[in-house]
Amino acid sequence: MFSQVDGPIAEFYGWEVIGYYINNIQNYLAEYSWQVRTAYGLIVGCIFVMIILFILFVLMIRKTTKYKKGYHQLEEKFREPLYQIMILPEPPTVQEIEELMGCNFNELKQYDSSMFAQLISSLRMELCEVLYLPNMQYICEITGVKDYFERCLTSRKKVFEVLQMVVNLNIRINEGELAIYLNHHNANIRLMARLANIICTENEPYKYLEEDLNQRMLPWRPMLTHRLFGWLQECGRPMPSFIVLAESLENEQASAFLIEEVAYWGNDTEKDELAKFFQAPRHIIRLAAMRATAQLAREANEPALVASYDHQPEPIKREVIKTVLAIHSGKQVDFFERAYHSTSSKETQEQAMSCLYMYGNEGRRRFEMIRSSYQLGDENRTLLDQIDAANLLKQMQQFS
């Protein structure tokens, strides 16, 4: 660079050019106070920051637009083939997959595996009612999704998102990639990694389960754990001992959750053991055992349930009555009548009579006998008339 000055021409090279302008600016600002110089500096700094942020914003918009366009193209081409492969009852051959996908395995590797991960997760949500998809592991391997998950965990990028997809898709990745997250300081990442570890290992898969369940139950934890237990059972994997775990936990919400899980995944011995929780010290455990028994409609637990009735507080008495109705053995008409006459709670009386009304022909006959024993206008007669009217209305709505 050349600058015209009084005298010979001055030549500047490299960083001298920047130094030249810095000196000019310093000379220009020298006559001003430090407050003015500081204000100028802040204004110039803000201008540069705004320019940088604008450039970053434009780059982010371009990147997002490019990703959405690529994902849309990928979805149009592979959504239906992937769906068809997912719902197949048995793993297809290589030739069948290439025919369905319209390309060979080498061509699949040219696509962005993160887009495949998003597409496969979307399809899995559509099939959320199906606990086990036998081809899911194979699909994630041929599309590079499994390798993508492992790379993200190794580089510590999108860790929680990746772990969440591993659990939702129920795919097995390298156990070593999970190791550093099993005791992570972030509770969400730690718990999700331990759920993923149950899927990925057969060597002590429930090593951390008791410790995790003793912690505060996050809202998403019961739902994911329930689905995971279903997947494990469908795969023929050994299930945890629900009753043993429930008895060892200090977290009563987790204990109640495990007891209710017996209705879905427990063995016959555990289902029989539900009866011993009908008079458990913690009321939430009693309610969980009764709900599980109602879900199973297990008649073998009915005698213990009825025997526990007199030892229950009023809210749990109503749960006992509902559970007896759910079992529907036909042997407890007298129990409902006794429950009606032995309580001072109007709510419990209403529950007993409502359940008696729905307890088959014999229950309905006894209901009418009790109603006819009261005079018109009697408070009890009014209650029974209301129960009858409400049930008739419900039946009409069901048939309409």
mmCIF file of N, CA, C and O in Angstrom, residues 81-166:
data_model
loop_
_atom_site.group_PDB
_atom_site.id
_atom_site.type_symbol
_atom_site.label_atom_id
_atom_site.label_comp_id
_atom_site.label_asym_id
_atom_site.label_seq_id
_atom_site.Cartn_x
_atom_site.Cartn_y
_atom_site.Cartn_z
ATOM 1 N N PRO A 81 -41.211 -47.843 1.743
ATOM 2 C CA PRO A 81 -40.408 -49.087 1.826
ATOM 3 C C PRO A 81 -39.987 -49.436 3.248
ATOM 4 O O PRO A 81 -40.057 -50.602 3.656
ATOM 5 N N LEU A 82 -39.549 -48.436 4.014
ATOM 6 C CA LEU A 82 -39.138 -48.707 5.401
ATOM 7 C C LEU A 82 -40.318 -49.193 6.238
ATOM 8 O O LEU A 82 -40.170 -50.094 7.073
ATOM 9 N N TYR A 83 -41.475 -48.590 6.018
ATOM 10 C CA TYR A 83 -42.666 -49.009 6.757
ATOM 11 C C TYR A 83 -42.995 -50.471 6.451
ATOM 12 O O TYR A 83 -43.314 -51.250 7.355
ATOM 13 N N GLN A 84 -42.919 -50.838 5.188
ATOM 14 C CA GLN A 84 -43.223 -52.219 4.789
ATOM 15 C C GLN A 84 -42.234 -53.213 5.406
ATOM 16 O O GLN A 84 -42.613 -54.309 5.823
ATOM 17 N N ILE A 85 -40.965 -52.815 5.472
ATOM 18 C CA ILE A 85 -39.961 -53.703 6.078
ATOM 19 C C ILE A 85 -40.206 -53.831 7.579
ATOM 20 O O ILE A 85 -40.063 -54.915 8.152
ATOM 21 N N MET A 86 -40.588 -52.729 8.223
ATOM 22 C CA MET A 86 -40.819 -52.762 9.673
ATOM 23 C C MET A 86 -41.923 -53.733 10.062
ATOM 24 O O MET A 86 -41.829 -54.414 11.079
ATOM 25 N N ILE A 87 -42.984 -53.784 9.273
ATOM 26 C CA ILE A 87 -44.146 -54.578 9.671
ATOM 27 C C ILE A 87 -44.039 -56.037 9.229
ATOM 28 O O ILE A 87 -44.931 -56.831 9.540
ATOM 29 N N LEU A 88 -42.959 -56.385 8.522
ATOM 30 C CA LEU A 88 -42.782 -57.789 8.139
ATOM 31 C C LEU A 88 -42.547 -58.641 9.387
ATOM 32 O O LEU A 88 -41.813 -58.246 10.286
ATOM 33 N N PRO A 89 -43.163 -59.823 9.469
ATOM 34 C CA PRO A 89 -43.004 -60.663 10.670
ATOM 35 C C PRO A 89 -41.626 -61.299 10.799
ATOM 36 O O PRO A 89 -41.219 -61.678 11.889
ATOM 37 N N GLU A 90 -40.894 -61.409 9.691
ATOM 38 C CA GLU A 90 -39.568 -62.015 9.707
ATOM 39 C C GLU A 90 -38.598 -61.143 8.915
ATOM 40 O O GLU A 90 -39.003 -60.420 7.999
ATOM 41 N N PRO A 91 -37.301 -61.198 9.239
ATOM 42 C CA PRO A 91 -36.315 -60.393 8.508
ATOM 43 C C PRO A 91 -36.283 -60.763 7.029
ATOM 44 O O PRO A 91 -36.218 -61.952 6.692
ATOM 45 N N PRO A 92 -36.344 -59.786 6.130
ATOM 46 C CA PRO A 92 -36.296 -60.074 4.694
ATOM 47 C C PRO A 92 -34.865 -60.364 4.237
ATOM 48 O O PRO A 92 -33.902 -60.046 4.933
ATOM 49 N N THR A 93 -34.750 -60.946 3.072
ATOM 50 C CA THR A 93 -33.433 -61.214 2.503
ATOM 51 C C THR A 93 -32.855 -59.917 1.936
ATOM 52 O O THR A 93 -33.561 -58.912 1.787
ATOM 53 N N VAL A 94 -31.557 -59.962 1.613
ATOM 54 C CA VAL A 94 -30.895 -58.782 1.040
ATOM 55 C C VAL A 94 -31.568 -58.385 -0.261
ATOM 56 O O VAL A 94 -31.810 -57.200 -0.521
ATOM 57 N N GLN A 95 -31.912 -59.371 -1.078
ATOM 58 C CA GLN A 95 -32.538 -59.084 -2.368
ATOM 59 C C GLN A 95 -33.917 -58.436 -2.175
ATOM 60 O O GLN A 95 -34.258 -57.478 -2.870
ATOM 61 N N GLU A 96 -34.672 -58.925 -1.204
ATOM 62 C CA GLU A 96 -35.999 -58.350 -0.945
ATOM 63 C C GLU A 96 -35.892 -56.902 -0.469
ATOM 64 O O GLU A 96 -36.686 -56.048 -0.876
ATOM 65 N N ILE A 97 -34.897 -56.636 0.376
ATOM 66 C CA ILE A 97 -34.720 -55.263 0.866
ATOM 67 C C ILE A 97 -34.341 -54.331 -0.272
ATOM 68 O O ILE A 97 -34.874 -53.219 -0.400
ATOM 69 N N GLU A 98 -33.417 -54.758 -1.130
ATOM 70 C CA GLU A 98 -32.988 -53.908 -2.242
ATOM 71 C C GLU A 98 -34.126 -53.650 -3.205
ATOM 72 O O GLU A 98 -34.245 -52.561 -3.770
ATOM 73 N N GLU A 99 -35.008 -54.639 -3.386
ATOM 74 C CA GLU A 99 -36.158 -54.444 -4.262
ATOM 75 C C GLU A 99 -37.150 -53.458 -3.656
ATOM 76 O O GLU A 99 -37.690 -52.591 -4.353
ATOM 77 N N LEU A 100 -37.391 -53.573 -2.346
ATOM 78 C CA LEU A 100 -38.320 -52.663 -1.679
ATOM 79 C C LEU A 100 -37.773 -51.240 -1.622
ATOM 80 O O LEU A 100 -38.498 -50.271 -1.866
ATOM 81 N N MET A 101 -36.465 -51.116 -1.344
ATOM 82 C CA MET A 101 -35.860 -49.799 -1.202
ATOM 83 C C MET A 101 -35.557 -49.140 -2.545
ATOM 84 O O MET A 101 -35.380 -47.920 -2.625
ATOM 85 N N GLY A 102 -35.452 -49.930 -3.590
ATOM 86 C CA GLY A 102 -35.166 -49.376 -4.910
ATOM 87 C C GLY A 102 -33.712 -49.012 -5.110
ATOM 88 O O GLY A 102 -33.389 -48.244 -6.015
ATOM 89 N N CYS A 103 -32.827 -49.519 -4.255
ATOM 90 C CA CYS A 103 -31.388 -49.265 -4.390
ATOM 91 C C CYS A 103 -30.636 -50.305 -3.580
ATOM 92 O O CYS A 103 -31.216 -51.010 -2.745
ATOM 93 N N ASN A 104 -29.319 -50.411 -3.834
ATOM 94 C CA ASN A 104 -28.520 -51.382 -3.087
ATOM 95 C C ASN A 104 -27.954 -50.747 -1.816
ATOM 96 O O ASN A 104 -28.091 -49.552 -1.579
ATOM 97 N N PHE A 105 -27.278 -51.576 -1.026
ATOM 98 C CA PHE A 105 -26.775 -51.109 0.270
ATOM 99 C C PHE A 105 -25.735 -50.006 0.126
ATOM 100 O O PHE A 105 -25.668 -49.088 0.946
ATOM 101 N N ASN A 106 -24.898 -50.084 -0.909
ATOM 102 C CA ASN A 106 -23.872 -49.055 -1.106
ATOM 103 C C ASN A 106 -24.496 -47.690 -1.386
ATOM 104 O O ASN A 106 -23.988 -46.660 -0.933
ATOM 105 N N GLU A 107 -25.607 -47.683 -2.125
ATOM 106 C CA GLU A 107 -26.287 -46.413 -2.406
ATOM 107 C C GLU A 107 -26.941 -45.838 -1.153
ATOM 108 O O GLU A 107 -27.021 -44.611 -0.979
ATOM 109 N N LEU A 108 -27.400 -46.718 -0.261
ATOM 110 C CA LEU A 108 -28.012 -46.245 0.983
ATOM 111 C C LEU A 108 -27.006 -45.479 1.834
ATOM 112 O O LEU A 108 -27.361 -44.527 2.532
ATOM 113 N N LYS A 109 -25.743 -45.884 1.790
ATOM 114 C CA LYS A 109 -24.709 -45.246 2.605
ATOM 115 C C LYS A 109 -24.424 -43.820 2.171
ATOM 116 O O LYS A 109 -23.806 -43.055 2.906
ATOM 117 N N GLN A 110 -24.864 -43.444 0.977
ATOM 118 C CA GLN A 110 -24.618 -42.095 0.485
ATOM 119 C C GLN A 110 -25.574 -41.068 1.098
ATOM 120 O O GLN A 110 -25.346 -39.864 1.018
ATOM 121 N N TYR A 111 -26.660 -41.554 1.709
ATOM 122 C CA TYR A 111 -27.631 -40.644 2.322
ATOM 123 C C TYR A 111 -27.204 -40.287 3.741
ATOM 124 O O TYR A 111 -26.446 -41.005 4.386
ATOM 125 N N ASP A 112 -27.739 -39.176 4.226
ATOM 126 C CA ASP A 112 -27.427 -38.687 5.577
ATOM 127 C C ASP A 112 -28.103 -39.596 6.602
ATOM 128 O O ASP A 112 -29.331 -39.708 6.649
ATOM 129 N N SER A 113 -27.311 -40.261 7.427
ATOM 130 C CA SER A 113 -27.855 -41.199 8.408
ATOM 131 C C SER A 113 -28.691 -40.505 9.482
ATOM 132 O O SER A 113 -29.595 -41.110 10.058
ATOM 133 N N SER A 114 -28.404 -39.219 9.747
ATOM 134 C CA SER A 114 -29.226 -38.499 10.726
ATOM 135 C C SER A 114 -30.651 -38.316 10.213
ATOM 136 O O SER A 114 -31.608 -38.320 10.991
ATOM 137 N N MET A 115 -30.794 -38.156 8.890
ATOM 138 C CA MET A 115 -32.128 -38.061 8.301
ATOM 139 C C MET A 115 -32.849 -39.402 8.394
ATOM 140 O O MET A 115 -34.054 -39.454 8.679
ATOM 141 N N PHE A 116 -32.131 -40.470 8.157
ATOM 142 C CA PHE A 116 -32.729 -41.801 8.314
ATOM 143 C C PHE A 116 -33.169 -42.021 9.763
ATOM 144 O O PHE A 116 -34.225 -42.605 10.016
ATOM 145 N N ALA A 117 -32.369 -41.533 10.710
ATOM 146 C CA ALA A 117 -32.729 -41.687 12.124
ATOM 147 C C ALA A 117 -34.039 -40.965 12.429
ATOM 148 O O ALA A 117 -34.911 -41.501 13.127
ATOM 149 N N GLN A 118 -34.203 -39.759 11.887
ATOM 150 C CA GLN A 118 -35.433 -39.009 12.101
ATOM 151 C C GLN A 118 -36.622 -39.707 11.450
ATOM 152 O O GLN A 118 -37.708 -39.806 12.049
ATOM 153 N N LEU A 119 -36.430 -40.220 10.240
ATOM 154 C CA LEU A 119 -37.515 -40.887 9.528
ATOM 155 C C LEU A 119 -37.934 -42.174 10.230
ATOM 156 O O LEU A 119 -39.129 -42.446 10.405
ATOM 157 N N ILE A 120 -36.965 -42.960 10.658
ATOM 158 C CA ILE A 120 -37.269 -44.220 11.332
ATOM 159 C C ILE A 120 -37.948 -43.962 12.667
ATOM 160 O O ILE A 120 -38.884 -44.679 13.049
ATOM 161 N N SER A 121 -37.520 -42.924 13.390
ATOM 162 C CA SER A 121 -38.169 -42.572 14.661
ATOM 163 C C SER A 121 -39.621 -42.158 14.429
ATOM 164 O O SER A 121 -40.512 -42.511 15.218
ATOM 165 N N SER A 122 -39.861 -41.417 13.342
ATOM 166 C CA SER A 122 -41.226 -41.006 13.016
ATOM 167 C C SER A 122 -42.104 -42.221 12.713
ATOM 168 O O SER A 122 -43.251 -42.299 13.178
ATOM 169 N N LEU A 123 -41.570 -43.179 11.962
ATOM 170 C CA LEU A 123 -42.330 -44.398 11.651
ATOM 171 C C LEU A 123 -42.581 -45.227 12.906
ATOM 172 O O LEU A 123 -43.645 -45.830 13.056
ATOM 173 N N ARG A 124 -41.597 -45.232 13.797
ATOM 174 C CA ARG A 124 -41.770 -46.007 15.047
ATOM 175 C C ARG A 124 -42.890 -45.424 15.889
ATOM 176 O O ARG A 124 -43.635 -46.176 16.539
ATOM 177 N N MET A 125 -43.030 -44.100 15.883
ATOM 178 C CA MET A 125 -44.107 -43.479 16.638
ATOM 179 C C MET A 125 -45.469 -43.843 16.051
ATOM 180 O O MET A 125 -46.449 -43.984 16.782
ATOM 181 N N GLU A 126 -45.540 -44.009 14.747
ATOM 182 C CA GLU A 126 -46.792 -44.430 14.125
ATOM 183 C C GLU A 126 -47.157 -45.861 14.523
ATOM 184 O O GLU A 126 -48.335 -46.223 14.551
ATOM 185 N N LEU A 127 -46.140 -46.663 14.804
ATOM 186 C CA LEU A 127 -46.364 -48.060 15.196
ATOM 187 C C LEU A 127 -46.155 -48.244 16.693
ATOM 188 O O LEU A 127 -45.711 -49.298 17.134
ATOM 189 N N CYS A 128 -46.481 -47.207 17.466
ATOM 190 C CA CYS A 128 -46.187 -47.242 18.899
ATOM 191 C C CYS A 128 -46.960 -48.330 19.630
ATOM 192 O O CYS A 128 -46.550 -48.781 20.704
ATOM 193 N N GLU A 129 -48.097 -48.773 19.092
ATOM 194 C CA GLU A 129 -48.873 -49.812 19.752
ATOM 195 C C GLU A 129 -48.226 -51.196 19.616
ATOM 196 O O GLU A 129 -48.587 -52.116 20.347
ATOM 197 N N VAL A 130 -47.306 -51.325 18.667
ATOM 198 C CA VAL A 130 -46.590 -52.603 18.484
ATOM 199 C C VAL A 130 -45.328 -52.549 19.340
ATOM 200 O O VAL A 130 -44.450 -51.712 19.116
ATOM 201 N N LEU A 131 -45.237 -53.433 20.319
ATOM 202 C CA LEU A 131 -44.113 -53.384 21.248
ATOM 203 C C LEU A 131 -42.804 -53.829 20.611
ATOM 204 O O LEU A 131 -41.747 -53.289 20.903
ATOM 205 N N TYR A 132 -42.869 -54.816 19.732
ATOM 206 C CA TYR A 132 -41.634 -55.402 19.201
ATOM 207 C C TYR A 132 -41.693 -55.466 17.688
ATOM 208 O O TYR A 132 -42.614 -56.054 17.112
ATOM 209 N N LEU A 133 -40.737 -54.827 17.048
ATOM 210 C CA LEU A 133 -40.601 -54.876 15.588
ATOM 211 C C LEU A 133 -39.314 -55.644 15.277
ATOM 212 O O LEU A 133 -38.216 -55.123 15.489
ATOM 213 N N PRO A 134 -39.418 -56.874 14.810
ATOM 214 C CA PRO A 134 -38.233 -57.726 14.676
ATOM 215 C C PRO A 134 -37.185 -57.221 13.693
ATOM 216 O O PRO A 134 -36.020 -57.614 13.775
ATOM 217 N N ASN A 135 -37.580 -56.338 12.771
ATOM 218 C CA ASN A 135 -36.633 -55.874 11.748
ATOM 219 C C ASN A 135 -36.008 -54.524 12.064
ATOM 220 O O ASN A 135 -35.244 -53.993 11.258
ATOM 221 N N MET A 136 -36.323 -53.964 13.226
ATOM 222 C CA MET A 136 -35.833 -52.623 13.557
ATOM 223 C C MET A 136 -34.306 -52.576 13.622
ATOM 224 O O MET A 136 -33.676 -51.649 13.096
ATOM 225 N N GLN A 137 -33.699 -53.562 14.264
ATOM 226 C CA GLN A 137 -32.242 -53.586 14.378
ATOM 227 C C GLN A 137 -31.587 -53.638 13.002
ATOM 228 O O GLN A 137 -30.626 -52.919 12.719
ATOM 229 N N TYR A 138 -32.121 -54.492 12.142
ATOM 230 C CA TYR A 138 -31.575 -54.673 10.799
ATOM 231 C C TYR A 138 -31.694 -53.385 9.992
ATOM 232 O O TYR A 138 -30.756 -52.971 9.296
ATOM 233 N N ILE A 139 -32.842 -52.716 10.084
ATOM 234 C CA ILE A 139 -33.056 -51.468 9.347
ATOM 235 C C ILE A 139 -32.054 -50.399 9.779
ATOM 236 O O ILE A 139 -31.478 -49.691 8.955
ATOM 237 N N CYS A 140 -31.839 -50.293 11.083
ATOM 238 C CA CYS A 140 -30.914 -49.273 11.594
ATOM 239 C C CYS A 140 -29.468 -49.569 11.196
ATOM 240 O O CYS A 140 -28.661 -48.649 11.081
ATOM 241 N N GLU A 141 -29.148 -50.815 10.986
ATOM 242 C CA GLU A 141 -27.788 -51.170 10.571
ATOM 243 C C GLU A 141 -27.567 -50.860 9.095
ATOM 244 O O GLU A 141 -26.540 -50.287 8.723
ATOM 245 N N ILE A 142 -28.511 -51.219 8.229
ATOM 246 C CA ILE A 142 -28.302 -51.019 6.788
ATOM 247 C C ILE A 142 -28.403 -49.543 6.399
ATOM 248 O O ILE A 142 -27.827 -49.126 5.378
ATOM 249 N N THR A 143 -29.113 -48.744 7.184
ATOM 250 C CA THR A 143 -29.229 -47.316 6.865
ATOM 251 C C THR A 143 -28.150 -46.484 7.542
ATOM 252 O O THR A 143 -28.105 -45.259 7.345
ATOM 253 N N GLY A 144 -27.310 -47.099 8.348
ATOM 254 C CA GLY A 144 -26.232 -46.378 9.009
ATOM 255 C C GLY A 144 -26.649 -45.670 10.276
ATOM 256 O O GLY A 144 -25.855 -44.936 10.884
ATOM 257 N N VAL A 145 -27.896 -45.871 10.724
ATOM 258 C CA VAL A 145 -28.392 -45.188 11.921
ATOM 259 C C VAL A 145 -27.653 -45.672 13.168
ATOM 260 O O VAL A 145 -27.296 -44.878 14.047
ATOM 261 N N LYS A 146 -27.421 -46.959 13.265
ATOM 262 C CA LYS A 146 -26.707 -47.513 14.413
ATOM 263 C C LYS A 146 -25.306 -46.895 14.525
ATOM 264 O O LYS A 146 -24.892 -46.453 15.607
ATOM 265 N N ASP A 147 -24.585 -46.836 13.408
ATOM 266 C CA ASP A 147 -23.253 -46.220 13.420
ATOM 267 C C ASP A 147 -23.331 -44.732 13.751
ATOM 268 O O ASP A 147 -22.454 -44.198 14.439
ATOM 269 N N TYR A 148 -24.371 -44.066 13.268
ATOM 270 C CA TYR A 148 -24.562 -42.645 13.560
ATOM 271 C C TYR A 148 -24.746 -42.426 15.054
ATOM 272 O O TYR A 148 -24.149 -41.512 15.642
ATOM 273 N N PHE A 149 -25.570 -43.246 15.697
ATOM 274 C CA PHE A 149 -25.775 -43.135 17.143
ATOM 275 C C PHE A 149 -24.461 -43.313 17.895
ATOM 276 O O PHE A 149 -24.150 -42.563 18.827
ATOM 277 N N GLU A 150 -23.681 -44.301 17.493
ATOM 278 C CA GLU A 150 -22.422 -44.573 18.180
ATOM 279 C C GLU A 150 -21.428 -43.431 17.987
ATOM 280 O O GLU A 150 -20.696 -43.065 18.915
ATOM 281 N N ARG A 151 -21.403 -42.836 16.794
ATOM 282 C CA ARG A 151 -20.511 -41.690 16.554
ATOM 283 C C ARG A 151 -20.912 -40.502 17.421
ATOM 284 O O ARG A 151 -20.049 -39.809 17.984
ATOM 285 N N CYS A 152 -22.200 -40.249 17.524
ATOM 286 C CA CYS A 152 -22.670 -39.123 18.348
ATOM 287 C C CYS A 152 -22.292 -39.324 19.811
ATOM 288 O O CYS A 152 -21.862 -38.374 20.487
ATOM 289 N N LEU A 153 -22.443 -40.548 20.313
ATOM 290 C CA LEU A 153 -22.115 -40.809 21.708
ATOM 291 C C LEU A 153 -20.612 -40.712 21.946
ATOM 292 O O LEU A 153 -20.167 -40.231 22.990
ATOM 293 N N THR A 154 -19.828 -41.153 20.964
ATOM 294 C CA THR A 154 -18.375 -41.068 21.095
ATOM 295 C C THR A 154 -17.915 -39.615 21.110
ATOM 296 O O THR A 154 -17.043 -39.227 21.893
ATOM 297 N N SER A 155 -18.506 -38.798 20.238
ATOM 298 C CA SER A 155 -18.114 -37.386 20.139
ATOM 299 C C SER A 155 -18.890 -36.489 21.111
ATOM 300 O O SER A 155 -18.687 -35.275 21.119
ATOM 301 N N ARG A 156 -19.803 -37.101 21.894
ATOM 302 C CA ARG A 156 -20.612 -36.392 22.891
ATOM 303 C C ARG A 156 -21.470 -35.298 22.264
ATOM 304 O O ARG A 156 -21.620 -34.202 22.805
ATOM 305 N N LYS A 157 -22.062 -35.615 21.126
ATOM 306 C CA LYS A 157 -22.967 -34.693 20.444
ATOM 307 C C LYS A 157 -24.394 -35.248 20.503
ATOM 308 O O LYS A 157 -24.611 -36.437 20.285
ATOM 309 N N LYS A 158 -25.361 -34.378 20.794
ATOM 310 C CA LYS A 158 -26.774 -34.758 20.841
ATOM 311 C C LYS A 158 -26.985 -36.000 21.711
ATOM 312 O O LYS A 158 -27.746 -36.903 21.360
ATOM 313 N N VAL A 159 -26.327 -36.050 22.848
ATOM 314 C CA VAL A 159 -26.302 -37.268 23.665
ATOM 315 C C VAL A 159 -27.700 -37.671 24.118
ATOM 316 O O VAL A 159 -28.126 -38.816 23.921
ATOM 317 N N PHE A 160 -28.440 -36.750 24.747
ATOM 318 C CA PHE A 160 -29.760 -37.113 25.266
ATOM 319 C C PHE A 160 -30.714 -37.494 24.139
ATOM 320 O O PHE A 160 -31.471 -38.466 24.253
ATOM 321 N N GLU A 161 -30.666 -36.748 23.046
ATOM 322 C CA GLU A 161 -31.534 -37.047 21.900
ATOM 323 C C GLU A 161 -31.240 -38.437 21.336
ATOM 324 O O GLU A 161 -32.158 -39.207 21.037
ATOM 325 N N VAL A 162 -29.967 -38.763 21.221
ATOM 326 C CA VAL A 162 -29.581 -40.077 20.680
ATOM 327 C C VAL A 162 -29.986 -41.198 21.629
ATOM 328 O O VAL A 162 -30.544 -42.224 21.204
ATOM 329 N N LEU A 163 -29.740 -41.017 22.913
ATOM 330 C CA LEU A 163 -30.124 -42.047 23.883
ATOM 331 C C LEU A 163 -31.632 -42.251 23.885
ATOM 332 O O LEU A 163 -32.118 -43.389 24.011
ATOM 333 N N GLN A 164 -32.367 -41.175 23.751
ATOM 334 C CA GLN A 164 -33.824 -41.272 23.708
ATOM 335 C C GLN A 164 -34.265 -42.085 22.489
ATOM 336 O O GLN A 164 -35.176 -42.926 22.598
ATOM 337 N N MET A 165 -33.639 -41.869 21.346
ATOM 338 C CA MET A 165 -34.004 -42.625 20.148
ATOM 339 C C MET A 165 -33.609 -44.093 20.279
ATOM 340 O O MET A 165 -34.324 -44.981 19.809
ATOM 341 N N VAL A 166 -32.469 -44.362 20.919
ATOM 342 C CA VAL A 166 -32.057 -45.757 21.132
ATOM 343 C C VAL A 166 -33.110 -46.497 21.952
ATOM 344 O O VAL A 166 -33.482 -47.635 21.640
#
